[in-house]
Backbone as a printed PyTorch tensor [residue, N CA C, xyz], in Angstrom:
tensor([[[ 90.5750, 147.8320, 141.6580],
         [ 91.9700, 147.4430, 141.4940],
         [ 92.3660, 147.5260, 140.0100]],

        [[ 93.5020, 148.0940, 139.7450],
         [ 93.9780, 148.2810, 138.3790],
         [ 94.5930, 147.0030, 137.8200]],

        [[ 94.2540, 146.6880, 136.5750],
         [ 94.9010, 145.5580, 135.9230],
         [ 96.2950, 145.9860, 135.4770]],

        [[ 97.1030, 145.0130, 135.0970],
         [ 98.4540, 145.3130, 134.6050],
         [ 98.4060, 146.2290, 133.3880]],

        [[ 97.4680, 145.9700, 132.4870],
         [ 97.3540, 146.8020, 131.2820],
         [ 96.9420, 148.2180, 131.6570]],

        [[ 95.9540, 148.3560, 132.5430],
         [ 95.5370, 149.6900, 132.9710],
         [ 96.7030, 150.4360, 133.6150]],

        [[ 97.4790, 149.7380, 134.4030],
         [ 98.6500, 150.3450, 135.0430],
         [ 99.6510, 150.7900, 133.9800]],

        [[ 99.9350, 149.9290, 133.0140],
         [100.8710, 150.2710, 131.9430],
         [100.3560, 151.4750, 131.1580]],

        [[ 99.0600, 151.4620, 130.8210],
         [ 98.4840, 152.5670, 130.0490],
         [ 98.4830, 153.8720, 130.8430]],

        [[ 98.3870, 153.7940, 132.1600],
         [ 98.4330, 155.0180, 132.9660],
         [ 99.8060, 155.6790, 132.8930]],

        [[100.8300, 154.9010, 132.5830],
         [102.1910, 155.4250, 132.4560],
         [102.5600, 155.7500, 131.0050]],

        [[101.9240, 155.0790, 130.0630],
         [102.2980, 155.1940, 128.6480],
         [101.0420, 155.4020, 127.8040]],

        [[100.7250, 156.6350, 127.5310],
         [ 99.5450, 156.9450, 126.7390],
         [ 99.8000, 156.6450, 125.2660]],

        [[ 98.8220, 156.0280, 124.6090],
         [ 98.9320, 155.7680, 123.1760],
         [ 98.3190, 156.9220, 122.4000]],

        [[ 98.9360, 157.2410, 121.2830],
         [ 98.3630, 158.2560, 120.3960],
         [ 97.1490, 157.6460, 119.6960]],

        [[ 96.2630, 158.4750, 119.1360],
         [ 95.1120, 157.9300, 118.4100],
         [ 95.5030, 156.9480, 117.2960]],

        [[ 96.5710, 157.2330, 116.5620],
         [ 97.0020, 156.3180, 115.4950],
         [ 97.5120, 155.0050, 116.0950]],

        [[ 98.1670, 155.0770, 117.2590],
         [ 98.6170, 153.8450, 117.9220],
         [ 97.4270, 153.0160, 118.3930]],

        [[ 96.3270, 153.6630, 118.7440],
         [ 95.1050, 152.9220, 119.0800],
         [ 94.6390, 152.1630, 117.8410]],

        [[ 94.6750, 152.8140, 116.6790],
         [ 94.3470, 152.1230, 115.4290],
         [ 95.2680, 150.9180, 115.2210]],

        [[ 96.5390, 151.0790, 115.5290],
         [ 97.4960, 149.9750, 115.3880],
         [ 97.1230, 148.8110, 116.3110]],

        [[ 96.7370, 149.1250, 117.5420],
         [ 96.3340, 148.0720, 118.4780],
         [ 95.0980, 147.3320, 117.9690]],

        [[ 94.1850, 148.0580, 117.3610],
         [ 92.9880, 147.4370, 116.7690],
         [ 93.4050, 146.5310, 115.6110]],

        [[ 94.3110, 147.0090, 114.7740],
         [ 94.7790, 146.2070, 113.6380],
         [ 95.4530, 144.9260, 114.1120]],

        [[ 96.2350, 145.0050, 115.1740],
         [ 96.8740, 143.8000, 115.7160],
         [ 95.7990, 142.8310, 116.2100]],

        [[ 94.7670, 143.3500, 116.8420],
         [ 93.6870, 142.4830, 117.3130],
         [ 93.0160, 141.7750, 116.1350]],

        [[ 92.8070, 142.4820, 115.0510],
         [ 92.2370, 141.8500, 113.8550],
         [ 93.1630, 140.7460, 113.3360]],

        [[ 94.4670, 140.9960, 113.3560],
         [ 95.4250, 139.9790, 112.9070],
         [ 95.3930, 138.7540, 113.8120]],

        [[ 95.2560, 138.9760, 115.1200],
         [ 95.1820, 137.8560, 116.0670],
         [ 93.9490, 137.0080, 115.7650]],

        [[ 92.8080, 137.6510, 115.6220],
         [ 91.5670, 136.9210, 115.3630],
         [ 91.6300, 136.2060, 114.0210]],

        [[ 92.2650, 136.8310, 113.0420],
         [ 92.3570, 136.2600, 111.6930],
         [ 93.4280, 135.1670, 111.5880]],

        [[ 94.1970, 134.9830, 112.6450],
         [ 95.2220, 133.9500, 112.6340],
         [ 96.4860, 134.3390, 111.8840]],

        [[ 96.6880, 135.6260, 111.6240],
         [ 97.8480, 136.0870, 110.8560],
         [ 98.9110, 136.7530, 111.7150]],

        [[ 98.7000, 136.8200, 113.0170],
         [ 99.6590, 137.4580, 113.9160],
         [100.7810, 136.4740, 114.2370]],

        [[102.0210, 136.9340, 114.1040],
         [103.1760, 136.0610, 114.2970],
         [103.7770, 136.1710, 115.6990]],

        [[103.0810, 136.8200, 116.6150],
         [103.5690, 136.9450, 117.9830],
         [103.3940, 135.6160, 118.7250]],

        [[104.0850, 135.4940, 119.8520],
         [103.9110, 134.3120, 120.6990],
         [102.5100, 134.3500, 121.3150]],

        [[102.0620, 133.2240, 121.8600],
         [100.7430, 133.1830, 122.4870],
         [100.6500, 134.1750, 123.6470]],

        [[101.7260, 134.2880, 124.4330],
         [101.7230, 135.2350, 125.5490],
         [101.6140, 136.6690, 125.0300]],

        [[102.3540, 136.9840, 123.9750],
         [102.2860, 138.3250, 123.3950],
         [100.8980, 138.6050, 122.8270]],

        [[100.2830, 137.6160, 122.2130],
         [ 98.9190, 137.7860, 121.6980],
         [ 97.9510, 138.0750, 122.8390]],

        [[ 98.1250, 137.3970, 123.9650],
         [ 97.2690, 137.6240, 125.1290],
         [ 97.4310, 139.0570, 125.6350]],

        [[ 98.6770, 139.5230, 125.6920],
         [ 98.9510, 140.8920, 126.1280],
         [ 98.3480, 141.8920, 125.1400]],

        [[ 98.5080, 141.6400, 123.8620],
         [ 97.9820, 142.5600, 122.8550],
         [ 96.4550, 142.5870, 122.8690]],

        [[ 95.8210, 141.4490, 123.1190],
         [ 94.3590, 141.4220, 123.2400],
         [ 93.9290, 142.2470, 124.4510]],

        [[ 94.6710, 142.1510, 125.5410],
         [ 94.3660, 142.9470, 126.7290],
         [ 94.5980, 144.4400, 126.4440]],

        [[ 95.6450, 144.7530, 125.6810],
         [ 95.8810, 146.1380, 125.2950],
         [ 94.7130, 146.6590, 124.4700]],

        [[ 94.2640, 145.8700, 123.5180],
         [ 93.0990, 146.2620, 122.7160],
         [ 91.9110, 146.5540, 123.6350]],

        [[ 91.6600, 145.6530, 124.5830],
         [ 90.5400, 145.8560, 125.5050],
         [ 90.6970, 147.1490, 126.2960]],

        [[ 91.9440, 147.5030, 126.6060],
         [ 92.2060, 148.7090, 127.3730],
         [ 92.0790, 150.0010, 126.5940]],

        [[ 92.1780, 149.9220, 125.2600],
         [ 92.1630, 151.1520, 124.4520],
         [ 90.9940, 151.2390, 123.4750]],

        [[ 90.1770, 150.2150, 123.4010],
         [ 89.1310, 150.2060, 122.3620],
         [ 88.1470, 151.3620, 122.4680]],

        [[ 87.9910, 151.9370, 123.6420],
         [ 87.0590, 153.0610, 123.7860],
         [ 87.7110, 154.4120, 123.4710]],

        [[ 89.0140, 154.4090, 123.2160],
         [ 89.7150, 155.6570, 122.9260],
         [ 89.5410, 156.0750, 121.4670]],

        [[ 89.7310, 157.3560, 121.2200],
         [ 89.6230, 157.8910, 119.8630],
         [ 90.6750, 157.2610, 118.9530]],

        [[ 90.2180, 156.8860, 117.7640],
         [ 91.1370, 156.3890, 116.7310],
         [ 90.6420, 156.9210, 115.3930]],

        [[ 91.4930, 157.6300, 114.6680],
         [ 91.0520, 158.3620, 113.4800],
         [ 90.9420, 157.5570, 112.1880]],

        [[ 91.5640, 156.4100, 112.1140],
         [ 91.6700, 155.7410, 110.8180],
         [ 90.6430, 154.6370, 110.5880]],

        [[ 90.3910, 153.8260, 111.5730],
         [ 89.4830, 152.6900, 111.3980],
         [ 88.0780, 153.0630, 111.8740]],

        [[ 87.0860, 152.4850, 111.2330],
         [ 85.6920, 152.7750, 111.5560],
         [ 85.3250, 152.2630, 112.9540]],

        [[ 84.4790, 152.9870, 113.6710],
         [ 84.0730, 152.5680, 115.0180],
         [ 83.3760, 151.2030, 115.0640]],

        [[ 82.6860, 150.8250, 113.9770],
         [ 81.9720, 149.5410, 113.9990],
         [ 82.9050, 148.3280, 113.9720]],

        [[ 84.2090, 148.5580, 113.8330],
         [ 85.1690, 147.4560, 113.8820],
         [ 85.1050, 146.7670, 115.2520]],

        [[ 84.7380, 147.5260, 116.2870],
         [ 84.6960, 146.9600, 117.6370],
         [ 83.5880, 145.9130, 117.7870]],

        [[ 82.4430, 146.1560, 117.1780],
         [ 81.3690, 145.1560, 117.2580],
         [ 81.7530, 143.9000, 116.4830]],

        [[ 82.4540, 144.0620, 115.3730],
         [ 82.9320, 142.9010, 114.6170],
         [ 83.9190, 142.0990, 115.4610]],

        [[ 84.8570, 142.7730, 116.1080],
         [ 85.8360, 142.0820, 116.9490],
         [ 85.1340, 141.3520, 118.0820]],

        [[ 84.1690, 142.0090, 118.7210],
         [ 83.4290, 141.3740, 119.8200],
         [ 82.7190, 140.1090, 119.3430]],

        [[ 82.0950, 140.1820, 118.1880],
         [ 81.4050, 139.0180, 117.6270],
         [ 82.4000, 137.9280, 117.2580]],

        [[ 83.4800, 138.3100, 116.5970],
         [ 84.4510, 137.3400, 116.0870],
         [ 85.1960, 136.6070, 117.2050]],

        [[ 85.3540, 137.2450, 118.3410],
         [ 86.0630, 136.5970, 119.4470],
         [ 85.3330, 135.3420, 119.9340]],

        [[ 84.0350, 135.2720, 119.6710],
         [ 83.2350, 134.1570, 120.1800],
         [ 82.4950, 133.4330, 119.0690]],

        [[ 83.0220, 133.5050, 117.8590],
         [ 82.3080, 132.9220, 116.7240],
         [ 83.2320, 132.0760, 115.8530]],

        [[ 82.6850, 131.0240, 115.3510],
         [ 83.3820, 130.2020, 114.3610],
         [ 82.7110, 130.3320, 112.9940]],

        [[ 81.7640, 131.2420, 112.8810],
         [ 80.9930, 131.4510, 111.6590],
         [ 81.9030, 131.9060, 110.5220]],

        [[ 81.8140, 131.2560, 109.3990],
         [ 82.6630, 131.5760, 108.2420],
         [ 82.4200, 132.9870, 107.7240]],

        [[ 81.1840, 133.4610, 107.7720],
         [ 80.8860, 134.8190, 107.3020],
         [ 81.5760, 135.8510, 108.1980]],

        [[ 81.6050, 135.5920, 109.4980],
         [ 82.2820, 136.4920, 110.4360],
         [ 83.7870, 136.4560, 110.1870]],

        [[ 84.3180, 135.2540, 109.9800],
         [ 85.7540, 135.1260, 109.6920],
         [ 86.1270, 135.9050, 108.4310]],

        [[ 85.2780, 135.8460, 107.4230],
         [ 85.5250, 136.5800, 106.1830],
         [ 85.5030, 138.0870, 106.4360]],

        [[ 84.5740, 138.5560, 107.2610],
         [ 84.5230, 139.9840, 107.5980],
         [ 85.8000, 140.4210, 108.3250]],

        [[ 86.2820, 139.5890, 109.2390],
         [ 87.5250, 139.9080, 109.9570],
         [ 88.6840, 139.9790, 108.9730]],

        [[ 88.7550, 139.0120, 108.0710],
         [ 89.8030, 138.9970, 107.0450],
         [ 89.7790, 140.2900, 106.2380]],

        [[ 88.5780, 140.6970, 105.7980],
         [ 88.4450, 141.9050, 105.0000],
         [ 88.8230, 143.1510, 105.8050]],

        [[ 88.4140, 143.2130, 107.0600],
         [ 88.7650, 144.3520, 107.9130],
         [ 90.2610, 144.3960, 108.1880]],

        [[ 90.8770, 143.2260, 108.3610],
         [ 92.3290, 143.1680, 108.5690],
         [ 93.0550, 143.7200, 107.3470]],

        [[ 92.6510, 143.2770, 106.1710],
         [ 93.2790, 143.7820, 104.9420],
         [ 93.0890, 145.2890, 104.7990]],

        [[ 91.8860, 145.7660, 105.1230],
         [ 91.6120, 147.1970, 105.0590],
         [ 92.5070, 147.9500, 106.0430]],

        [[ 92.6310, 147.4420, 107.2640],
         [ 93.4780, 148.0840, 108.2780],
         [ 94.9300, 148.1180, 107.8140]],

        [[ 95.3910, 147.0220, 107.2220],
         [ 96.7720, 146.9680, 106.7400],
         [ 96.9960, 147.9130, 105.5680]],

        [[ 95.9430, 148.2290, 104.8400],
         [ 96.0300, 149.1830, 103.7410],
         [ 96.0370, 150.6150, 104.2740]],

        [[ 95.2030, 150.8700, 105.2770],
         [ 95.0620, 152.2210, 105.8300],
         [ 96.2760, 152.6110, 106.6710]],

        [[ 96.7960, 151.6650, 107.4530],
         [ 97.9280, 151.9500, 108.3450],
         [ 99.2030, 151.4910, 107.6480]],

        [[100.0940, 152.4180, 107.3830],
         [101.3080, 152.0540, 106.6490],
         [102.2080, 151.1430, 107.4820]],

        [[103.0190, 150.3740, 106.8060],
         [103.9560, 149.4860, 107.5040],
         [104.8970, 150.2330, 108.4330]],

        [[105.4650, 151.3660, 107.9910],
         [106.3420, 152.0960, 108.9130],
         [105.6250, 152.5360, 110.2050]],

        [[104.3730, 152.9520, 110.0830],
         [103.6070, 153.3520, 111.2690],
         [103.4050, 152.1530, 112.1920]],

        [[103.0350, 151.0290, 111.6330],
         [102.8240, 149.8200, 112.4350],
         [104.1370, 149.3580, 113.0670]],

        [[105.2180, 149.4090, 112.3210],
         [106.5270, 149.0040, 112.8720],
         [106.9410, 149.9180, 114.0230]],

        [[106.7060, 151.2230, 113.8810],
         [107.0310, 152.1510, 114.9730],
         [106.2000, 151.8420, 116.2170]],

        [[104.9330, 151.5320, 116.0150],
         [104.0510, 151.1770, 117.1370],
         [104.5820, 149.9420, 117.8580]],

        [[104.8620, 148.9030, 117.1100],
         [105.3560, 147.6630, 117.7240],
         [106.7020, 147.8880, 118.4130]],

        [[107.5790, 148.6490, 117.7840],
         [108.8790, 148.9440, 118.3930],
         [108.6980, 149.7390, 119.6820]],

        [[107.7730, 150.6790, 119.6770],
         [107.5490, 151.5030, 120.8690],
         [107.0170, 150.6720, 122.0300]],

        [[106.0400, 149.8190, 121.7710],
         [105.5000, 149.0460, 122.8920],
         [106.5300, 148.0390, 123.4140]],

        [[107.3800, 147.5450, 122.5210],
         [108.4650, 146.6590, 122.9800],
         [109.4830, 147.4550, 123.7990]],

        [[109.8540, 148.6330, 123.3010],
         [110.8220, 149.4820, 124.0050],
         [110.2980, 149.8750, 125.3820]],

        [[109.0070, 150.1370, 125.4760],
         [108.4110, 150.5350, 126.7500],
         [108.1230, 149.3350, 127.6570]],

        [[108.4480, 148.1450, 127.1780],
         [108.3700, 146.9530, 128.0130],
         [107.0080, 146.3270, 128.1650]],

        [[106.0450, 146.7000, 127.3470],
         [104.7030, 146.1170, 127.5020],
         [104.7280, 144.6000, 127.4240]],

        [[105.4350, 144.0710, 126.4510],
         [105.4150, 142.6280, 126.2490],
         [106.2910, 141.8940, 127.2630]],

        [[107.1400, 142.6240, 127.9860],
         [108.0020, 142.0220, 129.0020],
         [107.3840, 142.0770, 130.3930]],

        [[106.6640, 143.1510, 130.6800],
         [106.1620, 143.4100, 132.0270],
         [104.9400, 142.5920, 132.3920]],

        [[104.1310, 142.2680, 131.4280],
         [102.8170, 141.7190, 131.7370],
         [102.7830, 140.2110, 131.5560]]])
């Protein structure tokens, strides 16, 4: 059975750079810097889970193991690594690119449908 996110992704394919954007949002959520509502954060975390195996050209593949560890850790060293990766992601992905990504997923109804 398809989840809501899988269903949404089957209709709306993300570009590789948008996958990087979804990863960056996940880092912001874990780091406590995401300004979305709790429901939107839940949807974005599910989106990350749905796209984490897809190609993304900008962020290193090992970011996924850090996210997996950080989701279940209160360790200060892990939190610091997430902070550093978030800053790196925000440096690598320009603000206009991130804004276009967020606008697109809102326009396509991701945050409304799920």
